[in-house]
Amino acid sequence: MTVVAGGAAAARPQLIREINEKVLLDHIRRSGPISRTELAGLTGLSKPTVSAALGSLERTGLVHVTGQRTGVPGPAANLYEVRPEAGFVLGLDVGREYLRGGIADLAGTVRSRLSVRTKAVDAMARIQELVDLTATLAAEVGIEVTQLTQTVLGSPGVYDPRLDALTLTGRLSGWDSPATLAALRERFGPSLMIENDVDAAAIAERAHGHGRDVDSFAFVSVGTGIGMGLVLDGKLRHGSHGVAGEIGYLPFTEGSGSDPRDARKRGGFDASASAAAVVRAARRAGVRGASTAEKVFAAAVRGDALAAAVVAEEALLVAKAVCTVITVVDPDLIVLGGGIGQAPGFLEAVTKQLHQLAPVMPEVKASVLGTETVVAGCLAAGLDRAWQTLVGNSAG
């Protein structure tokens, strides 16, 4: 027992140092350039403790002195800032038609960004395309792939630990095979973290969009697929089984574009209100040139009455789903995203229906983050994980 107690006592100062360094790094990331005196005031730590922690962070290359504060009483004070090149984070977005990626340095500056149309016909080919995309991004930054500190992959689906595989992966053929996850781990290494793509979009909204100053909001994505990212008390919620936000499985099957086969595979709401359902509804209604949901919405904007009726039906379906979220979670804000969620006039149409359906009306806004939302969320999540890892290593 004496050995255990001694080991715990020896580990305690190291743990305290690590906590202090994490606290300082968080303030430097958010408020830098910043002086030792300012850090002591913000954290409540003593000046000697701050000096010791900063010295450790400097030695490990996580922060550096970027200048001095002058023009105030007393001697000039060194200003500390995150050293951007201390590490790099890779964010990848896996879609059925496009693969998107970006690399950011530890200061959060995006150094490279790229979107490519996928030609893959199976999961292994798609993984190889992701590897090739990563190599191209790294070359643009001027680094080796081995210099990536953290990789975050935004993907449809949720992780099932019983199968050690992704499930509910929608329209990505073969993506739910255990061999796919094994291959991803092999190619991207131990720093790989996989996040549901819509949850990643919600992280981006939290970091850069309408959710920045909101404690609770739901990001509802309506496009090729349908999903929701839920932030409560400032934290992304996955649920006990990882399926929080899989609203595509809500049992709404009354839309004129609903397909029973899709409902069995991907859920009733997805089969009734996704982009494919909008196209089916438009064709059944006789809308000309209804090859994509975007063209259906464009026709409605031009005054096509048949297309407008399809859009109105879509708005009602989405409003019903959002009303369900409101009555269960009661968030401060609803953010609509995805190709349909951000389509011209759709926000107003959904809001009009919600006024008739919902017991209370939170704010409802359309996302302004664009097609790079998932990558932005992956980078934000990756930066948080990277800093945790780097500080732990420096304290060790």
Coordinates of C-alpha atoms in Angstrom, one line a residue:
M1 CA 0.0 0.0 0.0
T2 CA 2.9 2.3 0.7
V3 CA 4.1 2.1 -2.9
V4 CA 0.7 3.0 -4.2
A5 CA 0.4 6.0 -1.9
G6 CA 3.9 7.2 -2.9
G7 CA 3.1 6.9 -6.6
A8 CA -0.1 8.9 -6.1
A9 CA 1.8 11.6 -4.2
A10 CA 4.5 11.7 -6.9
A11 CA 1.9 12.1 -9.7
R12 CA 0.0 14.9 -7.9
P13 CA 2.4 17.8 -8.8
Q14 CA 2.5 16.6 -12.4
L15 CA -1.3 16.6 -12.6
I16 CA -1.4 20.1 -11.1
R17 CA 1.2 21.3 -13.6
E18 CA -0.8 19.9 -16.5
I19 CA -4.0 21.5 -15.2
N20 CA -2.3 24.9 -14.9
E21 CA -0.9 24.6 -18.4
K22 CA -4.3 23.7 -19.9
V23 CA -5.8 26.7 -18.1
L24 CA -3.2 29.1 -19.4
L25 CA -3.3 27.7 -22.9
D26 CA -7.0 28.1 -23.1
H27 CA -6.7 31.8 -22.1
I28 CA -3.8 32.3 -24.6
R29 CA -5.8 30.7 -27.4
R30 CA -8.8 32.9 -26.7
S31 CA -7.1 36.2 -25.6
G32 CA -3.6 36.2 -27.0
P33 CA -1.2 38.0 -27.4
I34 CA -1.3 38.3 -23.6
S35 CA 1.2 39.1 -20.8
R36 CA 2.1 37.0 -17.7
T37 CA 0.5 39.6 -15.4
E38 CA -2.7 39.5 -17.4
L39 CA -2.7 35.7 -17.3
A40 CA -2.2 35.8 -13.5
G41 CA -5.2 38.1 -13.2
L42 CA -7.5 36.1 -15.4
T43 CA -6.6 32.7 -13.9
G44 CA -6.0 33.6 -10.2
L45 CA -2.7 31.7 -10.4
S46 CA 0.3 33.3 -8.7
K47 CA 2.9 35.0 -10.9
P48 CA 5.6 32.4 -10.1
T49 CA 3.2 29.6 -11.1
V50 CA 2.3 31.4 -14.3
S51 CA 6.0 31.9 -15.1
A52 CA 6.8 28.2 -14.5
A53 CA 3.9 27.0 -16.7
L54 CA 4.8 29.4 -19.5
G55 CA 8.3 28.2 -19.4
S56 CA 7.2 24.7 -19.8
L57 CA 4.9 25.6 -22.7
E58 CA 7.7 27.6 -24.4
R59 CA 10.1 24.6 -24.1
T60 CA 7.7 22.3 -25.7
G61 CA 7.0 24.8 -28.5
L62 CA 3.3 25.4 -27.9
V63 CA 3.6 29.1 -27.2
H64 CA 6.1 31.8 -28.0
V65 CA 6.8 35.5 -27.3
T66 CA 5.5 37.6 -30.1
G67 CA 6.3 41.1 -28.8
Q68 CA 6.1 43.4 -25.8
R69 CA 3.4 45.6 -24.3
T70 CA 4.6 49.2 -24.0
G71 CA 3.0 52.5 -23.2
V72 CA 1.8 51.4 -19.7
P73 CA 3.4 52.0 -16.3
G74 CA 6.3 49.7 -15.4
P75 CA 8.7 47.7 -17.5
A76 CA 7.7 46.4 -20.9
A77 CA 5.9 43.0 -20.6
N78 CA 6.4 40.0 -22.9
L79 CA 3.3 39.0 -24.8
Y80 CA 2.6 35.3 -25.4
E81 CA 0.7 33.7 -28.2
V82 CA 0.1 30.2 -29.5
R83 CA 2.8 29.0 -31.9
P84 CA 0.8 28.1 -35.0
E85 CA 3.3 25.6 -36.4
A86 CA 3.3 23.5 -33.2
G87 CA 0.8 21.2 -34.9
F88 CA -1.8 20.8 -37.7
V89 CA -5.3 19.5 -37.8
L90 CA -7.0 17.8 -40.7
G91 CA -10.8 17.9 -41.2
L92 CA -12.5 15.7 -43.9
D93 CA -16.1 15.6 -45.0
V94 CA -17.3 12.4 -46.7
G95 CA -20.2 12.9 -49.0
R96 CA -21.8 10.8 -51.6
E97 CA -20.9 13.2 -54.5
Y98 CA -18.1 15.3 -53.0
L99 CA -15.1 14.9 -50.6
R100 CA -14.0 18.1 -48.9
G101 CA -11.1 18.7 -46.7
G102 CA -9.0 21.4 -44.9
I103 CA -5.9 21.7 -42.8
A104 CA -5.7 24.3 -40.0
D105 CA -2.7 25.2 -37.8
L106 CA -3.0 25.3 -34.0
A107 CA -3.9 29.0 -34.0
G108 CA -7.0 27.9 -36.0
T109 CA -5.9 29.5 -39.3
V110 CA -7.0 27.4 -42.2
R111 CA -3.9 26.8 -44.4
S112 CA -5.5 24.8 -47.2
R113 CA -8.9 23.8 -48.3
L114 CA -10.1 21.6 -51.2
S115 CA -13.3 20.0 -52.6
V116 CA -13.3 17.2 -55.2
R117 CA -16.0 15.2 -56.8
T118 CA -15.7 11.6 -55.9
K119 CA -15.5 8.9 -58.5
A120 CA -15.4 6.0 -56.1
V121 CA -17.8 3.1 -56.6
D122 CA -17.1 1.4 -53.3
A123 CA -15.9 2.2 -49.8
M124 CA -12.2 1.2 -50.3
A125 CA -12.0 3.5 -53.4
R126 CA -13.5 6.3 -51.4
I127 CA -10.9 5.8 -48.6
Q128 CA -8.1 6.0 -51.2
E129 CA -9.6 9.3 -52.5
L130 CA -9.5 10.6 -48.9
V131 CA -5.9 9.6 -48.6
D132 CA -5.1 11.3 -51.9
L133 CA -7.0 14.5 -50.9
T134 CA -5.1 14.6 -47.6
A135 CA -1.7 14.3 -49.4
T136 CA -2.7 17.2 -51.7
L137 CA -3.8 19.4 -48.8
A138 CA -0.6 18.7 -46.9
A139 CA 1.5 19.5 -50.0
E140 CA -0.3 22.9 -50.3
V141 CA 0.6 23.7 -46.7
G142 CA 4.2 22.5 -47.2
I143 CA 4.1 19.8 -44.5
E144 CA 4.3 16.0 -44.4
V145 CA 1.2 14.0 -43.6
T146 CA 3.1 12.7 -40.5
Q147 CA 3.0 16.2 -39.1
L148 CA -0.8 16.1 -38.7
T149 CA -1.6 16.2 -35.0
Q150 CA -5.2 15.3 -35.3
T151 CA -7.6 14.0 -38.0
V152 CA -11.4 14.4 -37.8
L153 CA -13.6 12.7 -40.3
G154 CA -17.1 14.0 -40.7
S155 CA -19.2 11.1 -42.0
P156 CA -22.8 10.0 -42.2
G157 CA -23.8 7.4 -39.5
V158 CA -23.0 6.7 -35.9
Y159 CA -20.5 4.4 -34.3
D160 CA -21.8 1.0 -32.9
P161 CA -19.3 -0.4 -30.5
R162 CA -20.9 -3.8 -30.6
L163 CA -20.1 -4.2 -34.3
D164 CA -17.1 -1.9 -34.2
A165 CA -18.5 -0.3 -37.3
L166 CA -20.4 2.8 -38.5
T167 CA -24.2 2.2 -38.9
L168 CA -27.0 4.3 -40.3
T169 CA -24.7 5.5 -43.1
G170 CA -27.4 6.3 -45.5
R171 CA -26.5 6.4 -49.2
L172 CA -22.8 5.6 -48.9
S173 CA -22.6 2.0 -50.2
G174 CA -20.4 -0.3 -48.1
W175 CA -19.6 2.5 -45.6
D176 CA -21.2 0.5 -42.7
S177 CA -18.9 -2.5 -43.2
P178 CA -16.5 -3.2 -40.2
A179 CA -13.7 -3.4 -42.9
T180 CA -14.3 0.2 -43.8
L181 CA -13.6 1.4 -40.2
A182 CA -10.6 -0.8 -40.0
A183 CA -9.2 0.6 -43.2
L184 CA -9.8 4.2 -42.1
R185 CA -7.9 3.5 -38.9
E186 CA -5.0 1.8 -40.8
R187 CA -4.7 4.7 -43.3
F188 CA -5.1 7.6 -40.9
G189 CA -3.5 6.3 -37.8
P190 CA -4.3 6.6 -34.1
S191 CA -5.1 10.4 -34.3
L192 CA -8.3 9.6 -36.3
M193 CA -11.6 10.7 -34.8
I194 CA -14.9 10.2 -36.5
E195 CA -17.8 12.6 -36.0
N196 CA -21.3 12.4 -37.5
D197 CA -21.4 14.9 -40.3
V198 CA -24.4 16.8 -39.1
D199 CA -23.0 16.9 -35.6
A200 CA -19.8 18.4 -37.1
A201 CA -22.0 21.0 -38.8
A202 CA -23.5 21.8 -35.4
I203 CA -20.0 22.2 -34.0
A204 CA -19.3 24.7 -36.8
E205 CA -22.4 26.6 -35.9
R206 CA -21.3 26.7 -32.3
A207 CA -17.8 27.9 -33.2
H208 CA -18.5 30.3 -36.2
G209 CA -22.2 30.7 -36.8
H210 CA -25.5 31.5 -35.2
G211 CA -24.9 29.3 -32.2
R212 CA -21.9 31.2 -30.9
D213 CA -23.7 32.9 -28.1
V214 CA -26.5 30.4 -27.6
D215 CA -26.6 27.8 -24.9
S216 CA -29.0 25.4 -26.6
F217 CA -29.8 25.1 -30.3
A218 CA -30.7 22.4 -32.9
F219 CA -29.0 22.4 -36.3
V220 CA -31.4 20.8 -38.7
S221 CA -29.9 19.8 -42.0
V222 CA -32.2 19.0 -44.9
G223 CA -30.7 18.1 -48.2
T224 CA -29.4 14.8 -49.8
G225 CA -30.1 13.4 -46.3
I226 CA -31.7 14.6 -43.2
G227 CA -30.2 14.9 -39.7
M228 CA -29.9 17.1 -36.7
G229 CA -27.1 18.2 -34.4
L230 CA -28.2 19.1 -30.9
V231 CA -26.3 21.4 -28.6
L232 CA -27.6 21.7 -25.0
D233 CA -26.0 23.7 -22.2
G234 CA -23.2 24.5 -24.7
K235 CA -22.3 20.8 -25.4
L236 CA -23.0 18.6 -28.3
R237 CA -25.2 15.7 -27.3
H238 CA -24.9 12.3 -28.9
G239 CA -27.3 10.3 -26.8
S240 CA -26.8 6.9 -25.1
H241 CA -26.5 5.1 -28.4
G242 CA -25.1 7.9 -30.6
V243 CA -28.4 8.4 -32.4
A244 CA -29.5 11.7 -30.9
G245 CA -30.4 13.8 -33.9
E246 CA -31.2 11.0 -36.4
I247 CA -34.5 12.7 -37.2
G248 CA -34.6 11.1 -40.6
Y249 CA -36.1 8.1 -38.8
L250 CA -39.1 10.1 -37.5
P251 CA -42.2 8.2 -38.7
F252 CA -43.4 10.9 -41.1
T253 CA -44.4 9.3 -44.3
E254 CA -47.3 11.4 -45.6
G255 CA -45.4 13.5 -48.2
S256 CA -46.3 13.0 -51.9
G257 CA -42.7 12.2 -52.6
S258 CA -42.4 9.5 -50.0
D259 CA -41.0 6.2 -51.1
P260 CA -41.7 3.1 -48.9
R261 CA -38.4 1.5 -49.9
D262 CA -36.5 4.5 -48.8
A263 CA -38.5 4.6 -45.6
R264 CA -37.4 1.1 -44.7
K265 CA -33.7 1.9 -45.5
R266 CA -33.3 5.4 -44.2
G267 CA -36.4 6.3 -42.2
G268 CA -39.8 7.7 -42.9
F269 CA -38.9 11.4 -42.7
D270 CA -35.9 11.1 -44.9
A271 CA -38.0 9.2 -47.5
S272 CA -40.6 12.0 -47.3
A273 CA -38.6 15.2 -47.2
S274 CA -35.0 14.6 -48.5
A275 CA -33.9 16.0 -51.8
A276 CA -34.8 12.8 -53.6
A277 CA -38.4 13.0 -52.2
V278 CA -38.7 16.6 -53.4
V279 CA -37.8 15.5 -56.9
R280 CA -40.2 12.6 -56.8
A281 CA -43.0 14.9 -55.5
A282 CA -42.3 17.4 -58.3
R283 CA -42.4 14.9 -61.0
R284 CA -45.6 13.4 -59.8
A285 CA -47.0 16.9 -59.7
G286 CA -46.0 17.5 -63.3
V287 CA -43.2 20.1 -62.7
R288 CA -41.1 20.4 -65.8
G289 CA -37.4 19.9 -65.6
A290 CA -37.5 18.6 -62.0
S291 CA -34.2 16.8 -62.1
T292 CA -32.9 18.2 -58.8
A293 CA -34.4 19.7 -55.7
E294 CA -32.5 22.9 -56.5
K295 CA -34.3 23.2 -59.8
V296 CA -37.7 22.6 -58.1
F297 CA -37.0 25.5 -55.7
A298 CA -35.8 27.7 -58.5
A299 CA -39.0 27.0 -60.4
A300 CA -41.1 27.9 -57.4
V301 CA -39.2 31.3 -57.1
R302 CA -40.0 32.0 -60.8
G303 CA -43.7 31.6 -60.0
D304 CA -44.3 28.0 -61.1
A305 CA -47.5 27.1 -59.1
L306 CA -46.9 23.4 -59.2
A307 CA -43.4 23.7 -57.9
A308 CA -44.5 26.2 -55.2
A309 CA -47.0 23.6 -54.0
V310 CA -44.2 21.0 -53.7
V311 CA -42.1 23.5 -51.7
A312 CA -45.0 24.3 -49.4
E313 CA -45.5 20.6 -48.7
E314 CA -41.8 20.3 -48.0
A315 CA -41.9 23.3 -45.6
L316 CA -44.9 21.7 -43.7
L317 CA -43.0 18.4 -43.3
V318 CA -39.9 20.1 -42.0
A319 CA -42.0 22.3 -39.7
K320 CA -43.6 19.2 -38.2
A321 CA -40.2 17.7 -37.5
V322 CA -38.9 21.0 -36.0
C323 CA -42.1 21.2 -33.9
T324 CA -41.3 17.8 -32.5
V325 CA -37.8 18.9 -31.6
I326 CA -39.2 22.1 -29.9
T327 CA -41.7 20.1 -27.8
V328 CA -39.1 17.6 -26.6
V329 CA -36.0 19.8 -26.2
D330 CA -37.3 23.4 -26.2
P331 CA -34.1 24.9 -27.6
D332 CA -33.4 28.7 -27.8
L333 CA -32.7 28.5 -31.5
I334 CA -33.3 26.4 -34.6
V335 CA -30.7 26.6 -37.4
L336 CA -31.7 25.3 -40.9
G337 CA -28.9 23.9 -43.0
G338 CA -28.3 21.8 -46.0
G339 CA -29.2 22.5 -49.6
I340 CA -32.9 22.6 -48.9
G341 CA -32.7 24.2 -45.5
Q342 CA -30.8 27.1 -46.9
A343 CA -32.8 27.4 -50.1
P344 CA -34.3 30.9 -50.9
G345 CA -37.6 31.4 -49.2
F346 CA -37.6 28.1 -47.3
L347 CA -36.8 29.7 -43.9
E348 CA -39.9 31.9 -44.2
A349 CA -42.1 29.0 -45.4
V350 CA -41.0 26.8 -42.4
T351 CA -41.4 29.7 -39.9
K352 CA -44.9 30.4 -41.2
Q353 CA -45.9 26.8 -40.6
L354 CA -44.3 26.7 -37.2
H355 CA -46.4 29.6 -36.0
Q356 CA -49.4 27.4 -36.7
L357 CA -47.9 24.2 -35.1
A358 CA -45.5 25.0 -32.3
P359 CA -46.6 25.8 -28.7
V360 CA -43.6 28.3 -28.5
M361 CA -41.5 29.9 -31.1
P362 CA -37.7 29.9 -30.7
E363 CA -35.6 31.9 -33.1
V364 CA -35.3 30.2 -36.5
K365 CA -32.4 31.1 -38.8
A366 CA -30.8 29.7 -41.9
S367 CA -27.2 28.8 -41.7
V368 CA -24.8 31.1 -43.5
L369 CA -21.7 28.8 -43.3
G370 CA -22.1 27.2 -46.8
T371 CA -20.8 24.0 -48.1
E372 CA -17.6 23.9 -45.9
T373 CA -19.6 23.7 -42.7
V374 CA -18.8 20.0 -41.9
V375 CA -15.1 20.6 -42.6
A376 CA -15.2 23.7 -40.3
G377 CA -16.8 21.7 -37.6
C378 CA -14.2 18.9 -37.9
L379 CA -11.4 21.4 -37.7
A380 CA -12.9 23.0 -34.6
A381 CA -13.4 19.6 -32.9
G382 CA -9.9 18.5 -34.0
L383 CA -8.3 21.7 -32.5
D384 CA -9.9 21.0 -29.1
R385 CA -8.6 17.4 -29.2
A386 CA -5.2 18.4 -30.4
W387 CA -4.7 20.8 -27.6
Q388 CA -5.7 18.3 -25.0
T389 CA -3.2 15.8 -26.5
L390 CA -0.3 18.3 -26.8
V391 CA -0.7 19.7 -23.3
G392 CA -0.8 16.2 -21.9
N393 CA 2.3 15.3 -23.7
S394 CA 4.1 18.4 -22.6
A395 CA 3.3 17.8 -19.0
G396 CA 4.3 14.2 -19.2

